[in-house]
CSV table of C-alpha atoms in Angstrom, one decimal:
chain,number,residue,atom,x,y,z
A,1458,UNK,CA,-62.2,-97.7,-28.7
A,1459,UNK,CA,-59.6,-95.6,-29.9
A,1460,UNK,CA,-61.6,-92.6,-30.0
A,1461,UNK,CA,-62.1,-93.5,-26.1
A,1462,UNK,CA,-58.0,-93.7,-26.1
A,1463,UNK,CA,-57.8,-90.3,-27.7
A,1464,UNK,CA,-60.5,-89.0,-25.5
A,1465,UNK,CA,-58.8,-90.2,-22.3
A,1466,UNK,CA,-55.4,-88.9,-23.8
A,1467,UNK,CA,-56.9,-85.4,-24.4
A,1468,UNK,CA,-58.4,-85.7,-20.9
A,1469,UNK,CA,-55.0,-86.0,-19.4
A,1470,UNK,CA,-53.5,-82.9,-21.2
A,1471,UNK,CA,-56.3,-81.1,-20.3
A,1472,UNK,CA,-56.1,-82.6,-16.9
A,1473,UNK,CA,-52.2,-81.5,-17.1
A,1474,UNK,CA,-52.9,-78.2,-18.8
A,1475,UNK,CA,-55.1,-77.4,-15.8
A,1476,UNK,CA,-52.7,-78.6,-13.3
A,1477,UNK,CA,-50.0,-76.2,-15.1
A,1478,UNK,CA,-52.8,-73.6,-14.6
A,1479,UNK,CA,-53.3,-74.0,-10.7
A,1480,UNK,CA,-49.9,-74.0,-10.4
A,1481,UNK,CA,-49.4,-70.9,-12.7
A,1482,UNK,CA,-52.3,-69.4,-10.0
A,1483,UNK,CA,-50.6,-70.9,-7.0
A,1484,UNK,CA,-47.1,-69.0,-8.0
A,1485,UNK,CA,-48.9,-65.9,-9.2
A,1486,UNK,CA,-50.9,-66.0,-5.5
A,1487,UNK,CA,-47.4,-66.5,-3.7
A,1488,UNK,CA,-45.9,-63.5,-6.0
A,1489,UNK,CA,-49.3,-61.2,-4.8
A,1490,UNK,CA,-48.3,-62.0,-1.3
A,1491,UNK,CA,-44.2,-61.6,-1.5
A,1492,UNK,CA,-46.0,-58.2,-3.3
A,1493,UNK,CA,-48.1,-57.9,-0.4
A,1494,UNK,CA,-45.3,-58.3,2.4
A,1495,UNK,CA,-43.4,-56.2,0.5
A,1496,UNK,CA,-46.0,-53.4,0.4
A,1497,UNK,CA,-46.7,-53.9,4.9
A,1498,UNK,CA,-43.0,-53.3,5.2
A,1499,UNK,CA,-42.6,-50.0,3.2
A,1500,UNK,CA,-45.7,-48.8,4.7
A,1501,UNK,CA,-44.1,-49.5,8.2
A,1502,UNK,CA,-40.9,-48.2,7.2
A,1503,UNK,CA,-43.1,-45.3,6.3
A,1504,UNK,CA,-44.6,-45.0,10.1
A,1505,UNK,CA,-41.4,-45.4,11.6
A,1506,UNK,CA,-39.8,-42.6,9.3
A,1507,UNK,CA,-42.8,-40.5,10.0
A,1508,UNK,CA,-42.7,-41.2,13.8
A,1509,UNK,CA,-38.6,-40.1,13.6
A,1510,UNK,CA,-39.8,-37.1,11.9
A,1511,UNK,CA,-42.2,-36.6,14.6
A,1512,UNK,CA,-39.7,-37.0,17.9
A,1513,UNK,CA,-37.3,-34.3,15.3
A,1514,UNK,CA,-40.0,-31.6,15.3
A,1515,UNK,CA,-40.6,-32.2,19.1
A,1516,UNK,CA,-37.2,-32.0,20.0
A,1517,UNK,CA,-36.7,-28.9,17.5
A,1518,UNK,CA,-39.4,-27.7,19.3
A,1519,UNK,CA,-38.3,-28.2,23.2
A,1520,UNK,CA,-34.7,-26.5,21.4
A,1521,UNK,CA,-36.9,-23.6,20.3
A,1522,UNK,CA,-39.0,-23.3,23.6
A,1523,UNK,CA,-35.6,-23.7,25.7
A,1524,UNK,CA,-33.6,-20.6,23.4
A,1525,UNK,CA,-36.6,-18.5,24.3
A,1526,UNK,CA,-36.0,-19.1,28.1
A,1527,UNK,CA,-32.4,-18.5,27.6
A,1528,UNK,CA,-33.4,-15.4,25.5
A,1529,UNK,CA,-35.6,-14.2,28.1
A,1530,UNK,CA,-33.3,-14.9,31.1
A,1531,UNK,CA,-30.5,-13.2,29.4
A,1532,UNK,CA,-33.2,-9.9,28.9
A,1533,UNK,CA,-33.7,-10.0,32.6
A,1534,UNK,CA,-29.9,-10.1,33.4
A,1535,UNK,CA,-29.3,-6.7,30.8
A,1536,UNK,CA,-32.1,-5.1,32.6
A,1537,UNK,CA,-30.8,-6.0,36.0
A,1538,UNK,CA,-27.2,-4.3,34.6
A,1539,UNK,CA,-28.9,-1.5,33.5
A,1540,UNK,CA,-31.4,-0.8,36.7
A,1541,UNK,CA,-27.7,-1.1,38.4
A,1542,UNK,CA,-25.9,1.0,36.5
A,1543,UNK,CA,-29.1,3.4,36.3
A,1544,UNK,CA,-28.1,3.1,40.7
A,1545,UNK,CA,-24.6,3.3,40.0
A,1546,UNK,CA,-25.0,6.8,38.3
A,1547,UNK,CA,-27.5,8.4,41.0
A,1548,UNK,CA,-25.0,7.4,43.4
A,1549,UNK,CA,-22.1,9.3,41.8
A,1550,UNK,CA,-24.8,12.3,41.5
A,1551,UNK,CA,-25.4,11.6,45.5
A,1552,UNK,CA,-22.2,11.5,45.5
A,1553,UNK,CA,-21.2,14.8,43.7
A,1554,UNK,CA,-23.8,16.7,45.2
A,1555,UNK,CA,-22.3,16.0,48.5
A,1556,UNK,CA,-18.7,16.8,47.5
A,1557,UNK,CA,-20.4,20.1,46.7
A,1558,UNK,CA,-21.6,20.5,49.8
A,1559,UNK,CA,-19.2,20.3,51.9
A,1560,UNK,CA,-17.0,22.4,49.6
A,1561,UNK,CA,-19.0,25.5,50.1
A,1562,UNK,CA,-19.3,24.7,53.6
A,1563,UNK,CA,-15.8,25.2,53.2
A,1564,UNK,CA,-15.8,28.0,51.5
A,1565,UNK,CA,-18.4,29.3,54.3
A,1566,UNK,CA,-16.0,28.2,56.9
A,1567,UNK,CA,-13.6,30.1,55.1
A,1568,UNK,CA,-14.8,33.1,54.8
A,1569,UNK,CA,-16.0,33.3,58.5
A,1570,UNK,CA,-12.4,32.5,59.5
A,1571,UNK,CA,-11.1,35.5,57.1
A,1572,UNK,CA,-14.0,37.7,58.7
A,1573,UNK,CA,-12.7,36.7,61.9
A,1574,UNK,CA,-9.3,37.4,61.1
A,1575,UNK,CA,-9.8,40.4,59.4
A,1576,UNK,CA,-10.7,41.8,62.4
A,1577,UNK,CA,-7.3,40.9,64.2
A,1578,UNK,CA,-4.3,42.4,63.5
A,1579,UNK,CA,-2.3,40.6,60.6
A,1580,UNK,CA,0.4,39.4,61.8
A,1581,UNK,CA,2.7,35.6,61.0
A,1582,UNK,CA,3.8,34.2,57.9
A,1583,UNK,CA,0.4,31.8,57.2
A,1584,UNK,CA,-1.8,35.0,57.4
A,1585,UNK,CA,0.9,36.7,55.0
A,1586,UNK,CA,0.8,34.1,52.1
A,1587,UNK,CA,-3.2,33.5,51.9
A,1588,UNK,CA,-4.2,36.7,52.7
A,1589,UNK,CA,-4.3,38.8,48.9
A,1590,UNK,CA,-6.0,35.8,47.5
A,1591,UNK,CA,-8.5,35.7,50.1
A,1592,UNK,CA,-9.2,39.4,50.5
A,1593,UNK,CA,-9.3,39.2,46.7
A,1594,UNK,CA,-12.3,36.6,47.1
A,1595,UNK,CA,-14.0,38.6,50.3
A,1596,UNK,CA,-13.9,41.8,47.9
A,1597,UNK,CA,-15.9,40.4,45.4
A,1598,UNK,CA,-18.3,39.2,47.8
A,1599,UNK,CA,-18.5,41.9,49.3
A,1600,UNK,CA,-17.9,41.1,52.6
A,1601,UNK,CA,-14.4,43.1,52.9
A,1602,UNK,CA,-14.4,46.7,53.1
């Protein structure tokens, strides 16, 4: 009988050792899982840091994309300067040329009116003050005897 006593009492610590055991299970199972949790949110903080990263490139990107539009419409406005100034320039030569013009049609004009009045006789003060630079000019075309 009290080998059955000792035999039930080593029964209950074993009974209570493997109770301590479950339990020693039950908190290393609840550890795995706080573990586990843990783990799931890093990963997502992981995603959403990846996703950020993601929207930063894009918007880099659409930065990028929209300096090259800028770049390209400011290209367009220097060439549209230059193609006017390029207009602005043949227009002064237009310009020039036709200031050339009319001054030897001048000069032609000139020289028919000193023709004209070379053949007259000289007489009044206007014909007196222009008259040696002129002949002067008509001698060295040879147009005045």
């Amino acid at each position: 009988m009290l080998t059955d006593v000792f035999l039930a009492i080593k029964l209950i610590f074993l009974a209570i050792k493997i109770v301590f055991l479950v339990m020693k299970l039950i908190f290393l199972a609840i550890k795995l899982i706080f573990l586990a949790i843990k783990i799931v949110f890093l990963v997502m903080k992981l995603i959403f840091l990846a996703i950020k990263i993601v929207f930063l490139v894009m918007k880099l990107i659409f930065l990028v994309i929209k300096l090259v539009f800028l770049a390209i419409k400011i290209i367009f406005l220097v060439m549209k300067i230059v193609f006017l100034a390029i207009k602005l320039i043949f227009l002064a030569i237009k310009i020039v040329f036709l200031v050339m013009k009319i001054i030897f049609l001048a000069r032609k004009i000139a020289c028919i009116v000193l023709l004209v009045a070379s053949n007259t006789p000289k007489t009044g003060i206007v014909w007196r003050q222009h008259v040696f630079s002129d002949r002067f000019f008509l001698r060295s075309q040879n147009k005045l005897k």
